[in-house]
Coordinates of C-alpha atoms in Angstrom, one line a residue:
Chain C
X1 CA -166.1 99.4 -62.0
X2 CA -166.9 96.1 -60.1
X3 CA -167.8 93.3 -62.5
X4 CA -171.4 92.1 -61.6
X5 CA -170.8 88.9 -63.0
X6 CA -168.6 87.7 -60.2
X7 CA -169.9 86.9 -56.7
X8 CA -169.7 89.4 -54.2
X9 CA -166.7 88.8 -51.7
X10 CA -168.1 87.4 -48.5
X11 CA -168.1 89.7 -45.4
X12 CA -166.7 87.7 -41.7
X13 CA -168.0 89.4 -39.5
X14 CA -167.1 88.0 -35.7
X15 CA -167.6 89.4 -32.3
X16 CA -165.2 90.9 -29.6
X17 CA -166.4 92.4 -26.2
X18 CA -164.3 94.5 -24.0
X19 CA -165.0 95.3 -21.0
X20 CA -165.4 99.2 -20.9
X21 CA -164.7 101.0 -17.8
X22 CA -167.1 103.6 -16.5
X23 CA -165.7 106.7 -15.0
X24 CA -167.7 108.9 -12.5
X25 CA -166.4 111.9 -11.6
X26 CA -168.0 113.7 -8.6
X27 CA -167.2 117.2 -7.3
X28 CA -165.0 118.7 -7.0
X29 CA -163.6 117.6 -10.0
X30 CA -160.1 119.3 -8.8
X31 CA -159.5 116.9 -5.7
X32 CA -161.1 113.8 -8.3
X33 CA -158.5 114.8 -11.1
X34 CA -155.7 114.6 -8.2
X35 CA -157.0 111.3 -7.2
X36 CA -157.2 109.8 -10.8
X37 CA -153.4 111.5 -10.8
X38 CA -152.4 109.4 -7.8
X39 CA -154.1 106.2 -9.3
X40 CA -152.3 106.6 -12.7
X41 CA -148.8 106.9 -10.6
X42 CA -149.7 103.8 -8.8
X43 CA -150.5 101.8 -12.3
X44 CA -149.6 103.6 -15.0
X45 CA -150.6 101.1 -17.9
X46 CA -153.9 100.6 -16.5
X47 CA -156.1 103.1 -18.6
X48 CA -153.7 102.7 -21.7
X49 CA -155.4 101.6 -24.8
X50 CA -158.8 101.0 -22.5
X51 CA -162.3 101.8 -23.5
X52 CA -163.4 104.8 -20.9
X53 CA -167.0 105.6 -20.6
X54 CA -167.8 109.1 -18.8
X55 CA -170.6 108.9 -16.9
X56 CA -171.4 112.7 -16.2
X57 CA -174.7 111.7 -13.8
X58 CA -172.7 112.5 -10.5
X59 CA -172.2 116.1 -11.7
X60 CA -174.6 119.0 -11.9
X61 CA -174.6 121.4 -15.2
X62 CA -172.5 123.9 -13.5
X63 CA -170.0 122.0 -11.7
X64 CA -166.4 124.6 -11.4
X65 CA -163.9 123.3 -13.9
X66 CA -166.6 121.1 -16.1
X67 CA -165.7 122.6 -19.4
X68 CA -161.8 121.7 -18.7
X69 CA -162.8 117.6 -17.9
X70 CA -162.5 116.3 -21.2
X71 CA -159.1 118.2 -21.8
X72 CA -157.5 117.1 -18.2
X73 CA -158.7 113.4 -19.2
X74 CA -157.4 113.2 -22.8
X75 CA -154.2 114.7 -21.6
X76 CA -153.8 111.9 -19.0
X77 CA -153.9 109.1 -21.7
X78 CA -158.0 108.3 -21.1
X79 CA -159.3 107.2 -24.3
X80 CA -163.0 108.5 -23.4
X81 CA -165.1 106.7 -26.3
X82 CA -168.6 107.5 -25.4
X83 CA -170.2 110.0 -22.9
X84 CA -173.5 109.3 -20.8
X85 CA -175.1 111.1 -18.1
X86 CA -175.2 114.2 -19.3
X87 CA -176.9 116.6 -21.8
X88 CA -175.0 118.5 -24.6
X89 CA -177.0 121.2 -24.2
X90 CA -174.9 122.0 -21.2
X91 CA -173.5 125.6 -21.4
X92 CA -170.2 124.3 -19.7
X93 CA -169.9 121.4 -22.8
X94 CA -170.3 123.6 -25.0
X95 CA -166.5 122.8 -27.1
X96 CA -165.8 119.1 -26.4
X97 CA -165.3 117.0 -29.2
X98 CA -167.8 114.8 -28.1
X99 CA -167.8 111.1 -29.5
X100 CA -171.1 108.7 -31.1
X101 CA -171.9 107.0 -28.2
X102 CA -172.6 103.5 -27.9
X103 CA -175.5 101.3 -27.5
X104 CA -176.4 97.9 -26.2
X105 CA -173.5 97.4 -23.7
X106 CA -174.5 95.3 -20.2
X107 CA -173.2 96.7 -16.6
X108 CA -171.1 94.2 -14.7
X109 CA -169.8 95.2 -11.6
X110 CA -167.2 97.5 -9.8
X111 CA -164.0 97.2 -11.6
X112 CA -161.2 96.9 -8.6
X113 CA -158.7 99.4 -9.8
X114 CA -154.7 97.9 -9.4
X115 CA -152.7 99.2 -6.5
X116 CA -149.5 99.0 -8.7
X117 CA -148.9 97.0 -12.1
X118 CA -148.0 93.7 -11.2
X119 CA -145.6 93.5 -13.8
X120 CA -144.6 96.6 -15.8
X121 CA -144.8 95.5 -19.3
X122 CA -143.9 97.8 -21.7
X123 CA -146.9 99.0 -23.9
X124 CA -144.9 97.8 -27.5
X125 CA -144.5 94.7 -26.5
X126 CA -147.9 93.3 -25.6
X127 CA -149.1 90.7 -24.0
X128 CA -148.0 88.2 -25.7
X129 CA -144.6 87.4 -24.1
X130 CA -146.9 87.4 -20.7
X131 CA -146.5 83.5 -19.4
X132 CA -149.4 82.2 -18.4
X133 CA -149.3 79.4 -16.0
X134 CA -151.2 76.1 -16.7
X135 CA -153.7 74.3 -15.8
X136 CA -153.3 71.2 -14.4
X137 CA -156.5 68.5 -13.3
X138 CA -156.3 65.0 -12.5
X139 CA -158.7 62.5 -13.1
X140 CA -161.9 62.5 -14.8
X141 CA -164.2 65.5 -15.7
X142 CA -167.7 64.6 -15.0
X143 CA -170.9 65.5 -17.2
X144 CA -172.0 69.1 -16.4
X145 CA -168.3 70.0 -15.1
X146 CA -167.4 73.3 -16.4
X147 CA -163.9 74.2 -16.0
X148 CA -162.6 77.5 -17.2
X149 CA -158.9 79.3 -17.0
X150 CA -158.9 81.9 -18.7
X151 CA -155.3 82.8 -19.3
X152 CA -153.4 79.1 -20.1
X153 CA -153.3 75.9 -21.1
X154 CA -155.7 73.5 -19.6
X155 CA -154.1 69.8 -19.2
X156 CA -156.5 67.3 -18.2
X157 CA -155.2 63.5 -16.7
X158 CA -158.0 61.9 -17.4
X159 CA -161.0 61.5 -19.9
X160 CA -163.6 64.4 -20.3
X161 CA -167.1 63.3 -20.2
X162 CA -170.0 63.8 -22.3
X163 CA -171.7 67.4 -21.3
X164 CA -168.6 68.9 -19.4
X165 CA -166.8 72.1 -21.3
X166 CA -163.2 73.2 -20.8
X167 CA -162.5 76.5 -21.5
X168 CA -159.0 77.9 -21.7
X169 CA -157.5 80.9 -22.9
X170 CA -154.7 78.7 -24.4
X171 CA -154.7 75.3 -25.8
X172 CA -156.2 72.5 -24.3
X173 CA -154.4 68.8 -23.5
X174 CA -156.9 66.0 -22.6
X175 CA -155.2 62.8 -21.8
X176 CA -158.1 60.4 -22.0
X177 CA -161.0 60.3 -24.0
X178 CA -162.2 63.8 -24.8
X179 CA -166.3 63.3 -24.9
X180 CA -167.3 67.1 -23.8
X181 CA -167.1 70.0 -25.0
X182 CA -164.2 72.2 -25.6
X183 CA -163.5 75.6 -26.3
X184 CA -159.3 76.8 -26.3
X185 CA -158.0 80.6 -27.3
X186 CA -161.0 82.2 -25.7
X187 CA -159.1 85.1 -25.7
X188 CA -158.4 85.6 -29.1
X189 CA -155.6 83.2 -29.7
X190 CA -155.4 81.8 -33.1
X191 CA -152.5 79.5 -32.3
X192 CA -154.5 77.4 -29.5
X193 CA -154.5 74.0 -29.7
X194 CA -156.6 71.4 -28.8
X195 CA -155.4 67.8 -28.5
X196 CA -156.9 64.0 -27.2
X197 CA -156.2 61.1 -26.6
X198 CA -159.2 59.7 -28.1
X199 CA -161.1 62.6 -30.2
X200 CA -165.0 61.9 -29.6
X201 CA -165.7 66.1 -29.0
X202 CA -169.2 67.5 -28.8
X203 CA -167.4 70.2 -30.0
X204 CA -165.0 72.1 -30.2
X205 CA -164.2 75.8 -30.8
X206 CA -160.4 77.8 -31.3
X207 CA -160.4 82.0 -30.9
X208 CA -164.4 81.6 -31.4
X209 CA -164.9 79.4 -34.5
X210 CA -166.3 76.3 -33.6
X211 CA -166.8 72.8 -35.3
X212 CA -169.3 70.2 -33.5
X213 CA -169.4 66.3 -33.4
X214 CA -171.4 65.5 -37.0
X215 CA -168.2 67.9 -38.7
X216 CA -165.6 65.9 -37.5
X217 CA -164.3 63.0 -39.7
X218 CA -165.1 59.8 -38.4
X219 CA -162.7 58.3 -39.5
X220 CA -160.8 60.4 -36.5
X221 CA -163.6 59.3 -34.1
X222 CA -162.0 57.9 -30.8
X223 CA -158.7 58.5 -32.4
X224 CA -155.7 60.6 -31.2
X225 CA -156.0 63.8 -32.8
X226 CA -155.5 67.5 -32.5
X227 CA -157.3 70.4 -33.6
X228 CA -156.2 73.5 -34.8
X229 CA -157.4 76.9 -36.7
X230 CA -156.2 77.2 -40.5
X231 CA -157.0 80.1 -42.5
X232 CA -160.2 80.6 -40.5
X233 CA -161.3 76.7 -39.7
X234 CA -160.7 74.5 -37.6
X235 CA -159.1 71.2 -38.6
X236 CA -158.9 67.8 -37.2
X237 CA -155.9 65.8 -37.6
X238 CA -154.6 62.5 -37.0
X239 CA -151.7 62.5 -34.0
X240 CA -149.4 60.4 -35.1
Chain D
X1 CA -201.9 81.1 -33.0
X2 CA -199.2 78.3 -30.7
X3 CA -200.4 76.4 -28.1
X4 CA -197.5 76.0 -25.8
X5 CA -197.9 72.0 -23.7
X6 CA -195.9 71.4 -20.9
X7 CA -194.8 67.5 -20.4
X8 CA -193.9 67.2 -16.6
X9 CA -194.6 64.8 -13.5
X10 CA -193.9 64.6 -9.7
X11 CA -191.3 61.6 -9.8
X12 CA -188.2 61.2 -11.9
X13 CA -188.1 58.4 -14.2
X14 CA -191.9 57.8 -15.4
X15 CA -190.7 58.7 -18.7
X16 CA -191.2 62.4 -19.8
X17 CA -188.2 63.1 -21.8
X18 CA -188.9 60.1 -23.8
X19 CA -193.0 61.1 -24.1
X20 CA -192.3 64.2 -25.4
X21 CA -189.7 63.5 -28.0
X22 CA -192.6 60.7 -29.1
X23 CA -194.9 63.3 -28.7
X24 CA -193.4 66.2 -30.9
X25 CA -192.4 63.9 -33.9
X26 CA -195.7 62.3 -33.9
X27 CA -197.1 65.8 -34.0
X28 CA -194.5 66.8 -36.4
X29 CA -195.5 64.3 -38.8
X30 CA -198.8 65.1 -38.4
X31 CA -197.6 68.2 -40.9
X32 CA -197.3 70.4 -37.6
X33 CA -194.6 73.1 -36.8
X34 CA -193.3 71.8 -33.9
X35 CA -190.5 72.3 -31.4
X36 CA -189.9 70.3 -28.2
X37 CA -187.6 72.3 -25.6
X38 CA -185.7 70.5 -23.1
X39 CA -185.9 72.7 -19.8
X40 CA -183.8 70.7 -17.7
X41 CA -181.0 72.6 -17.3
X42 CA -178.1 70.5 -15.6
X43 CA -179.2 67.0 -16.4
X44 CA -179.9 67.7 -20.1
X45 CA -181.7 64.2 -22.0
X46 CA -183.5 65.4 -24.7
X47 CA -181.1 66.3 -27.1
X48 CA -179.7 62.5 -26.4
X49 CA -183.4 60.9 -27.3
X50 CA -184.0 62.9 -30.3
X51 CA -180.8 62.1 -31.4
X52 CA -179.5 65.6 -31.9
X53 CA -176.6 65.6 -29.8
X54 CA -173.8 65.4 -31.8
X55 CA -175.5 69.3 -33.4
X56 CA -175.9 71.2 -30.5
X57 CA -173.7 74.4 -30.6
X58 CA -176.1 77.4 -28.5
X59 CA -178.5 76.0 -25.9
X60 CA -181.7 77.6 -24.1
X61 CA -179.8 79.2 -21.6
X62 CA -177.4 81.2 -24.6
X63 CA -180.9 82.3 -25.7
X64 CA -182.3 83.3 -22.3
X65 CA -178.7 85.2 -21.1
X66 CA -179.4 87.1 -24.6
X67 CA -175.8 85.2 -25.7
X68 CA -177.2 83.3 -29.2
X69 CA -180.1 84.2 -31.2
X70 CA -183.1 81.7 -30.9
X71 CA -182.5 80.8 -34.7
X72 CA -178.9 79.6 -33.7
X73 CA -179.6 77.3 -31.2
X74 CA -182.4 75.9 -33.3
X75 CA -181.7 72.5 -33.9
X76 CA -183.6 71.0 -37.6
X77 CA -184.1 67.3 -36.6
X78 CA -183.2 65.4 -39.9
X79 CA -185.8 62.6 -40.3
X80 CA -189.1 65.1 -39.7
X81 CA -188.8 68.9 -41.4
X82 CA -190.7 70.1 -39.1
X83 CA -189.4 69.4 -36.1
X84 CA -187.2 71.5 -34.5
X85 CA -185.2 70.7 -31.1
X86 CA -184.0 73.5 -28.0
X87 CA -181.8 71.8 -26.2
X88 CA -180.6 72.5 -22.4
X89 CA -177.0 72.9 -21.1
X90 CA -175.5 70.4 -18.7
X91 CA -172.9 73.0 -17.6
X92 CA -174.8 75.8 -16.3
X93 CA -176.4 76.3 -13.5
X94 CA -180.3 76.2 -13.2
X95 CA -180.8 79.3 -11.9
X96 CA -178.9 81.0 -14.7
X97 CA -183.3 80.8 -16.3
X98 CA -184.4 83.7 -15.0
X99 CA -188.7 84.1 -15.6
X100 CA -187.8 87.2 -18.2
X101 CA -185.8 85.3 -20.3
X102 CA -187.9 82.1 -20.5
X103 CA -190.9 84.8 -20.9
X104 CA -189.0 86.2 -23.9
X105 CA -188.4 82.8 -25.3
X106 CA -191.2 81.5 -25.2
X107 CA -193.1 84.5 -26.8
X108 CA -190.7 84.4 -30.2
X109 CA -191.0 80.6 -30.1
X110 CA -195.4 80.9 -30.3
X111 CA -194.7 83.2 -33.3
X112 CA -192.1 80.7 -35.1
X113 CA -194.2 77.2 -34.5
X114 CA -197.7 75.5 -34.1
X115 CA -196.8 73.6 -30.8
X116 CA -194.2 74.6 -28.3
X117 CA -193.7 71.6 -25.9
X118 CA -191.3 71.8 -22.7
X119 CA -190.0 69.0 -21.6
X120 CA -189.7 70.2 -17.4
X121 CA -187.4 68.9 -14.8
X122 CA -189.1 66.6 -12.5
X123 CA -190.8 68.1 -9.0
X124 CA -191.8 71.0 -7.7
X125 CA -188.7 72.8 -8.2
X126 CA -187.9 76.5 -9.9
X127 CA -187.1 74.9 -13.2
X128 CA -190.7 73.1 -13.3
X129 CA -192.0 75.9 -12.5
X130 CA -190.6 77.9 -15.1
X131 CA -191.2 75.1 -17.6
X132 CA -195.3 75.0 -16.6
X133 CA -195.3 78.5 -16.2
X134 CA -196.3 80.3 -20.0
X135 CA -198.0 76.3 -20.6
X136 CA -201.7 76.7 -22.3
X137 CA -202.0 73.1 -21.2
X138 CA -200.6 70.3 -19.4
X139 CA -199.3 66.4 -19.6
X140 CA -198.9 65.3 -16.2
X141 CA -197.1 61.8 -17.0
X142 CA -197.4 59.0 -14.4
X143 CA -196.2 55.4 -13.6
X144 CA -199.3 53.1 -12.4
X145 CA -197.8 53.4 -8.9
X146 CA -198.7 55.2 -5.8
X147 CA -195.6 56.9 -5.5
X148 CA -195.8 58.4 -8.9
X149 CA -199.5 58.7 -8.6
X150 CA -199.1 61.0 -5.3
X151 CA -196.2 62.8 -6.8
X152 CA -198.8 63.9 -10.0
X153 CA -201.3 65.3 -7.6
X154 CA -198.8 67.7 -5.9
X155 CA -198.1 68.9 -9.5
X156 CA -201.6 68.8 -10.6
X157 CA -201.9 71.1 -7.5
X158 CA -199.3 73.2 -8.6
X159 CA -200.8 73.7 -12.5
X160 CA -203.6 75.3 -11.0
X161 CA -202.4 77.7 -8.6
X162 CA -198.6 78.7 -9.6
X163 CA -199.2 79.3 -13.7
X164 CA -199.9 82.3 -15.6
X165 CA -203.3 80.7 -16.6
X166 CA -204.3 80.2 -12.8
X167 CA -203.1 83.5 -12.2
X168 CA -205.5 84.9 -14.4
X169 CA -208.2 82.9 -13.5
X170 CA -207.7 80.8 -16.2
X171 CA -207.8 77.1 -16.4
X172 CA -205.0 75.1 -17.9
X173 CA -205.9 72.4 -19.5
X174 CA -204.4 69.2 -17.9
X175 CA -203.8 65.3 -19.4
X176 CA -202.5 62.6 -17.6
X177 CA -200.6 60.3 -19.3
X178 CA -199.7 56.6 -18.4
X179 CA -196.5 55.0 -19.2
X180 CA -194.8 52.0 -18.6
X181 CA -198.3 50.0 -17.9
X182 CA -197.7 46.3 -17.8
X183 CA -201.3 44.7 -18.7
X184 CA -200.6 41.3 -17.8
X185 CA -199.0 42.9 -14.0
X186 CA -202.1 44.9 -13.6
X187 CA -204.4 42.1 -14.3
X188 CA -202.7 39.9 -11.5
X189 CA -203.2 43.6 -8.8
X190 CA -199.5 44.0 -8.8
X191 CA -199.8 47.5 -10.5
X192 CA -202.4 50.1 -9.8
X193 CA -205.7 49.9 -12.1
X194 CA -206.2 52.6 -14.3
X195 CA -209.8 53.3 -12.6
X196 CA -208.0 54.2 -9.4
X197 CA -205.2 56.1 -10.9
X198 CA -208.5 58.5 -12.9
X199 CA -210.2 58.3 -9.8
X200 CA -207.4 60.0 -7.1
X201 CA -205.9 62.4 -10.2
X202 CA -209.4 63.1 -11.7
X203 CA -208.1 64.8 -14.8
X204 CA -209.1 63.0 -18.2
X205 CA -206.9 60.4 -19.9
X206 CA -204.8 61.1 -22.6
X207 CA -203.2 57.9 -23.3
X208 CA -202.0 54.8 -21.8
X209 CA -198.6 53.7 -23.3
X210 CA -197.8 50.1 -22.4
X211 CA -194.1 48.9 -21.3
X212 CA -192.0 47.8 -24.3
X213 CA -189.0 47.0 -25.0
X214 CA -189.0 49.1 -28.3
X215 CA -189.4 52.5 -26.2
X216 CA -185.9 52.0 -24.7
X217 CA -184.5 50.2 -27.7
X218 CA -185.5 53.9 -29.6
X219 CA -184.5 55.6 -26.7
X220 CA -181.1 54.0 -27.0
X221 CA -181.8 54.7 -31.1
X222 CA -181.3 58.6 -30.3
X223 CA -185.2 58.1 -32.8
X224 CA -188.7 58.7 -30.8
X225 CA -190.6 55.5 -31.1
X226 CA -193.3 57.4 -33.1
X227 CA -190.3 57.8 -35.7
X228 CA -188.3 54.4 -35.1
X229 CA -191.2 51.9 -35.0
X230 CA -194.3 54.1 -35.8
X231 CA -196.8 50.7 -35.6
X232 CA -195.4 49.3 -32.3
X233 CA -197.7 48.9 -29.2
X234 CA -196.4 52.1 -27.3
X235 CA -196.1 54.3 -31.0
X236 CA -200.1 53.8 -31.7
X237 CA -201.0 55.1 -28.1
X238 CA -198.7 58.3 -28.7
X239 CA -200.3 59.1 -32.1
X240 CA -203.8 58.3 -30.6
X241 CA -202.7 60.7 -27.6
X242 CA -202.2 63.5 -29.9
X243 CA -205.4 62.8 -32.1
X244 CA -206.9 63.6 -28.3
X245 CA -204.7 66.5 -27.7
X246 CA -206.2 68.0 -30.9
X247 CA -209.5 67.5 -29.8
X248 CA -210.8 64.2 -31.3
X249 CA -212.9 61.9 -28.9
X250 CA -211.8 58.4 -29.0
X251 CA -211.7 55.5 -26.9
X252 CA -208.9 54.7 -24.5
X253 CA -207.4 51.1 -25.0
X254 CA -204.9 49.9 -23.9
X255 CA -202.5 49.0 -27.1
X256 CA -200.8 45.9 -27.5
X257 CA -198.2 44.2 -29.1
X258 CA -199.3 42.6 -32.6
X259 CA -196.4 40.4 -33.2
X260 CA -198.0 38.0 -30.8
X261 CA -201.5 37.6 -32.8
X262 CA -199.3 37.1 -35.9
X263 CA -196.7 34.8 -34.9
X264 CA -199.9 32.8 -33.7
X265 CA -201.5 33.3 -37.2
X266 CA -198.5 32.0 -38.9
X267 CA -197.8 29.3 -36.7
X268 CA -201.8 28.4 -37.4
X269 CA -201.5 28.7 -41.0
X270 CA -198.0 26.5 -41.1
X271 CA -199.2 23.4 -38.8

């Protein structure tokens, strides 16, 4: 029995978006299923561990082989999370295991499909290992500069002006005085980093928690210093 | 129910962003619910004359994309409880306000606050546009130049054709606004007269706030004069502007400086 004197716990809650991919498949769904066959031989990591939306609005109720889609799909490795388009009412639907669908989601656009994997990465080991190349820009970022790279370090020779953001998927290297704003580990990288020169940030966010100018010590203020995430916040240190 | 003012001119530079941070903390210490909202996007000031710059996290466009929540981008200025600050991104692009968003935003800001008052981009661009657009009335701020005097009329133009008020057959109520007015410069004909600036705009006179020194000194403060120096010359004609705005008739004079009258009182009573 939970003690009622003691506070309840508090709940983090934080938000992730994937992007899911929407799948159309048009009649007849033999020749599409051999074309989603040639596209899995070409890259087969692609659908692997990816949202897949089936969009049923290109099919009629009694297209031939309907009632064996889901089957054919979830036998390829398609990890079909919600289904739109169509009605369960359809005779043909009659025994999928149809999943809760989702709400809310936006449409962005056509999603280029990859000829071949550009480098065949075992599943296991992630992404991780992946190097991602840096980001290199001389000289001064001006107010209202946005400069985003999405996969590395950003490294900046030069000072980063009031109202300009760098955003970088890895840690973030300003060798100047860092006035803008700055947001590293978009991605989701706890590790990322953000370092300056002189630290006087608008703010500055790791892997989506964020700290702005009145939170950061003053003492620090125009300082060298580096920012990092522990347990959860983001701290500002002295570079010494 | 809000009334939603619009602060805007023809010309860069006559002083908007500064008249409506004075504006909204003189309303706001009036006891009203008010919230001054910088629309313009790219060349963001507002934030930097309220002094709320070092606190801004989401900004008008996170609420218009749908990315923050109004209440997060809300900004609580500390001085005045009930003043509130939306502040504009510098990063993004202007287009990136699109009519439904800024429709959207404006609608749950009425319902939050007493006075909604957008502080537009200058000219006859989208973004002033936008910013006039959902406006029940107007502040059309002008320099007693002919530059600045032309500019206003274009605008004045464009408040009653291109808002949702004209489009209804409405009128929207319009002010004008003179700032940086010399006395002593328009007494020697080197500055328009305030007659002929009345006469070409015809649209009744909310206010004429003087040049001074302490308006950029408060400016440079990050504190609206109203809030930094709340007796100074340029301070009393913002208060008695919104006295007008509100309703209340009274006399347009030009304020002036009272440090003069008592230096000259004290140097009296001394010799």
């Amino acid at each position: 029995m939970p003690d009622e004197s003691s506070p309840l716990p508090r709940i983090r809650a934080r938000g992730r978006s994937f992007l899911a991919l929407v799948l159309s498949p048009e009649a007849a769904l033999d020749d599409w299923l051999r074309g989603l066959d040639a596209q899995i031989a070409r890259s087969p990591s692609f659908f692997v561990g990816k949202p897949i939306i089936l969009d049923l609005g290109l099919l009629s109720a009694d297209a031939e082989g309907l009632d064996g889609l889901l089957a054919a799909l979830l036998a390829r490795g398609v990890r079909i999370i919600a289904i739109e388009g169509g009605d369960r009412g359809w005779p043909a639907l009659a025994g999928w295991d149809w999943p809760d669908g989702f709400a809310g989601g936006r449409a962005s656009g056509p999603v280029d499909l990859p000829d071949e994997d550009e480098s065949p990465v075992p599943a296991s080991q992630g992404t991780a290992s992946q190097a991602a190349a840096s980001l290199i820009v001389e000289g001064p970022i001006r107010s209202g500069q946005a400069i985003l790279h999405p996969d590395g370090d950003v490294i900046i020779v030069g000072s980063v002006a009031s109202g300009a953001e760098i955003s970088a998927g890895g840690s973030v290297h300003v060798y100047g005085t860092l006035r803008g704003r700055v947001i590293a580990g978009m991605g989701g990288q706890d590790g990322a980093r953000i370092f300056a020169q002189a630290m006087k940030a608008e703010l500055l966010a790791i892997d989506g928690y964020y700290m702005i100018a009145e939170d950061i010590d003053a003492a620090l203020h125009g300082k060298p210093a580096q920012a990092l995430l522990q347990d959860d916040t983001i701290v500002v240190r002295k570079l010494d | 129910m809000a009334k939603v003012l619009v602060v805007t001119s023809g010309k860069g530079g006559v002083g908007k962003t500064t008249s409506t941070a004075a504006l909204g903390a003189a309303l706001a210490q009036t006891g009203k619910n008010v919230v001054v909202v910088d629309f313009d996007v790219g060349l963001r000031n507002l934030d930097l004359v309220m002094g709320a710059e070092r606190r801004v996290v989401f900004d008008l466009i996170n609420v218009v994309q749908g990315d923050a929540k109004l209440a997060q981008a809300l900004i609580r200025d500390k001085r005045v409880e009930t003043l509130s600050i939306l502040p504009a991104s510098q990063t993004r692009d202007k287009d990136a306000l699109t009519p439904e968003g800024v429709a959207r935003v404006i609608g749950e800001l009425r319902e939050k606050f007493d006075w909604v008052i957008c502080d537009s981009p200058a000219g006859i661009e989208r973004g002033a546009q936008l910013a006039m657009h959902h406006a029940d009335q107007a502040i059309v701020v002008t320099n007693p130049e002919v530059s600045s005097v032309r500019d206003s009329d274009r605008i004045i133009g464009m408040l009653d054709s291109t808002t949702e008020r004209a489009k209804k057959g409405e009128k929207i109520d319009k002010h004008l606004l003179l700032t940086r007015y010399d006395p002593a410069r328009a007494a020697r004909g080197e500055m328009l007269r305030t007659d002929d600036v009345l006469e070409i705009l015809s649209i009744p006179l909310l206010g004429i706030v003087p040049e001074s020194e302490e308006v950029l000194r408060a400016s440079n403060l990050g504190t609206p004069v109203t809030l930094s120096n709340p007796t100074s010359a340029p301070a009393r004609a913002y208060f008695e502007a919104i006295r007008r705005l509100e309703g209340e008739k009274l006399d347009v004079s030009v304020p002036t400086e009272r440090k003069g009258l008592f230096d000259w009182l004290f140097k009296r009573s001394v010799a």
